[in-house]
Short mmCIF file of C-alpha atoms in Angstrom, two decimals:
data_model
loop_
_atom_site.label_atom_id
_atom_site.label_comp_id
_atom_site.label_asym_id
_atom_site.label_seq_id
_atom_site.Cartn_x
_atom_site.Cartn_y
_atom_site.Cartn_z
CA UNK A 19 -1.85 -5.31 11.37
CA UNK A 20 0.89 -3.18 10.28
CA UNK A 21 0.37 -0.31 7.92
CA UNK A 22 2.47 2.44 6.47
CA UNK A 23 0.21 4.70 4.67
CA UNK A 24 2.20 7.54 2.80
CA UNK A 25 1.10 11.05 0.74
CA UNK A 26 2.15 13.57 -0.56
CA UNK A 27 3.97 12.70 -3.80
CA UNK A 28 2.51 14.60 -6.85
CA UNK A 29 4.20 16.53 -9.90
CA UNK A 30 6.54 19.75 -9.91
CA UNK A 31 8.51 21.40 -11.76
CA UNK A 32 12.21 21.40 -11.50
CA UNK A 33 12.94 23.58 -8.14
CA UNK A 34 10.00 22.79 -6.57
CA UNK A 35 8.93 21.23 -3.34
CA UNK A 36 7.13 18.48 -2.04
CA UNK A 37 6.35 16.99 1.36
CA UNK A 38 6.01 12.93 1.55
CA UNK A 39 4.62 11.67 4.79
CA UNK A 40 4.45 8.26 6.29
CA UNK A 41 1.74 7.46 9.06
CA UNK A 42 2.53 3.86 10.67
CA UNK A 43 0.33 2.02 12.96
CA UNK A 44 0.52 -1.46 13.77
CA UNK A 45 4.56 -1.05 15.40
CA UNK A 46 6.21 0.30 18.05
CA UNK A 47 7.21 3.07 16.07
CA UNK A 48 9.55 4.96 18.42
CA UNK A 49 11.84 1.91 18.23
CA UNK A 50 11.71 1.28 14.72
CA UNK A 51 14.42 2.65 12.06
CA UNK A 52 12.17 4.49 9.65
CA UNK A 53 13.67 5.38 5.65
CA UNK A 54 12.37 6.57 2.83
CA UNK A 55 13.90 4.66 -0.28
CA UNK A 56 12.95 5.58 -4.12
CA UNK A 57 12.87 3.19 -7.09
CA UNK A 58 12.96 4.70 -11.36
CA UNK A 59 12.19 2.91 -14.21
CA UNK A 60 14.82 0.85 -14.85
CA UNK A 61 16.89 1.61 -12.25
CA UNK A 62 17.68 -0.08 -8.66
CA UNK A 63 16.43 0.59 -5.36
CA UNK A 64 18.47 3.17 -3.22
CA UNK A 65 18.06 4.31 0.35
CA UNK A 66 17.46 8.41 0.06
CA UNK A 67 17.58 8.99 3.53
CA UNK A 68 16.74 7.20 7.05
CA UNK A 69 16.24 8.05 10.43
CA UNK A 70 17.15 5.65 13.21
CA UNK A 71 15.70 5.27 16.67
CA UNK A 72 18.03 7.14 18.44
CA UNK A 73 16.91 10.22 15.92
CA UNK A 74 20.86 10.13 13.49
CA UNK A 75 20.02 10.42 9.89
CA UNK A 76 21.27 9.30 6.76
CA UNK A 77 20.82 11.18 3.30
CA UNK A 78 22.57 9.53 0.31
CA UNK A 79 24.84 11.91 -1.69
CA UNK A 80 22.19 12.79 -4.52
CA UNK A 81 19.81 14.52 -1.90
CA UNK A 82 22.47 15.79 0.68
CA UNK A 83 21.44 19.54 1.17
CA UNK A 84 18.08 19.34 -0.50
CA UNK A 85 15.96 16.79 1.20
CA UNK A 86 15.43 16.83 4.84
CA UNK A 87 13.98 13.32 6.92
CA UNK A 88 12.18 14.20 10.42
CA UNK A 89 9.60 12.14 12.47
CA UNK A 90 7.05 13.26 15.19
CA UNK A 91 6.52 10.34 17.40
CA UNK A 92 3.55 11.80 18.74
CA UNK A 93 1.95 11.46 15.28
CA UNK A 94 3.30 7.86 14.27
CA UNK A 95 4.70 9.73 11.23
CA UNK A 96 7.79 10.27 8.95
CA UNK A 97 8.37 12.90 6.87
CA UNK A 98 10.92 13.80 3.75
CA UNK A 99 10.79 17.62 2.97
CA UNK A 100 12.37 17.71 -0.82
CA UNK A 101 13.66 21.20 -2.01
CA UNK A 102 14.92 21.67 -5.47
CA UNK A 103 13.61 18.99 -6.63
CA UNK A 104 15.50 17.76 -9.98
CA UNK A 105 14.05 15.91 -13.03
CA UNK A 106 16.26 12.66 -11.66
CA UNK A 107 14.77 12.68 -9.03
CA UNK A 108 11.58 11.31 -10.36
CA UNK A 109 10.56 8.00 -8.59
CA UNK A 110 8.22 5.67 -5.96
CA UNK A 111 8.72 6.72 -3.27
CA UNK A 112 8.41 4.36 -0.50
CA UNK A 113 8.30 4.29 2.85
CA UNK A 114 9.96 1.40 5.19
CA UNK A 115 10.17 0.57 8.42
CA UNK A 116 13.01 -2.29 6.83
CA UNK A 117 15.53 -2.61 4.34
CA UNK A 118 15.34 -3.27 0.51
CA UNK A 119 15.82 -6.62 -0.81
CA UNK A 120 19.03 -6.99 -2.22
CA UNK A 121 19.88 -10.03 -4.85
CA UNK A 122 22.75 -10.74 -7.15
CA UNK A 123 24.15 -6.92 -7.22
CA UNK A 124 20.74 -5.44 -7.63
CA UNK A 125 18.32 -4.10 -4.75
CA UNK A 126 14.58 -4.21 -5.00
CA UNK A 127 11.64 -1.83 -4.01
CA UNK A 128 9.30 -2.85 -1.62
CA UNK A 129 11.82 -4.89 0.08
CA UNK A 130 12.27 -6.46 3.73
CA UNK A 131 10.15 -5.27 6.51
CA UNK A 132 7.07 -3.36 6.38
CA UNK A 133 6.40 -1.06 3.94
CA UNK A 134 4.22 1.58 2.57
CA UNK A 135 2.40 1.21 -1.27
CA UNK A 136 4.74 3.79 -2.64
CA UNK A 137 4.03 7.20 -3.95
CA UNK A 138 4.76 8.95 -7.36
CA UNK A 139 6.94 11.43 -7.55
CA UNK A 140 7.29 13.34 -10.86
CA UNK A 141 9.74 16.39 -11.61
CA UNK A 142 9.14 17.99 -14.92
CA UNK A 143 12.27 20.50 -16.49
#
């Protein structure tokens, strides 16, 4: 059975930190593409940053600089450092292994693939 089980998420303050883990079992998970993708109220799913199998990242332009994706096959696990955190920034946060669903011009959170239940992240100003 395939899990993603992720932690981490929790409230700060604008300029804070926070660490979000992932922990898959279940999956090869050195071959696997990993991402972390974040969904608001009322807004679409986006991709904040991925890490492929061959270990090149991708961090969309809103977190470039701030958040940081890394992985320690050892563990099974993915991690997203976020530094100054910002009040948009508040979200689920979920973990993939997968892509997110993507219908008529809007993109959906959990997606396709395997993915984690999501964790709350809350930035307060």
């Amino acid at each position: 059975e395939v899990q993603l089980v992720e932690s981490g998420g929790g409230s700060v303050q604008a300029g804070g930190s926070l660490r979000l883990s992932c922990t898959a079992s279940g999956f090869t998970f050195d071959d696997a593409d990993m991402g972390w993708y974040r969904q608001a109220p009322g807004n679409e799913c986006e991709p904040v940053s991925t890490i492929s199998s061959d270990g090149s990242t991708y961090y969309a332009d809103s977190v470039k600089g701030r958040f940081t994706i890394s992985q320690d096959n050892a563990k099974n696990t993915v991690y997203l450092q976020m530094n100054s955190l910002k009040p948009e920034d508040t979200a689920v946060y979920y973990c993939a292994a997968g892509r997110a669903y993507c219908s008529g011009g809007y993109c959906y959170c959990p997606g396709l693939g395997y993915w984690g239940q999501g964790t709350q992240v809350t930035v307060s100003s």
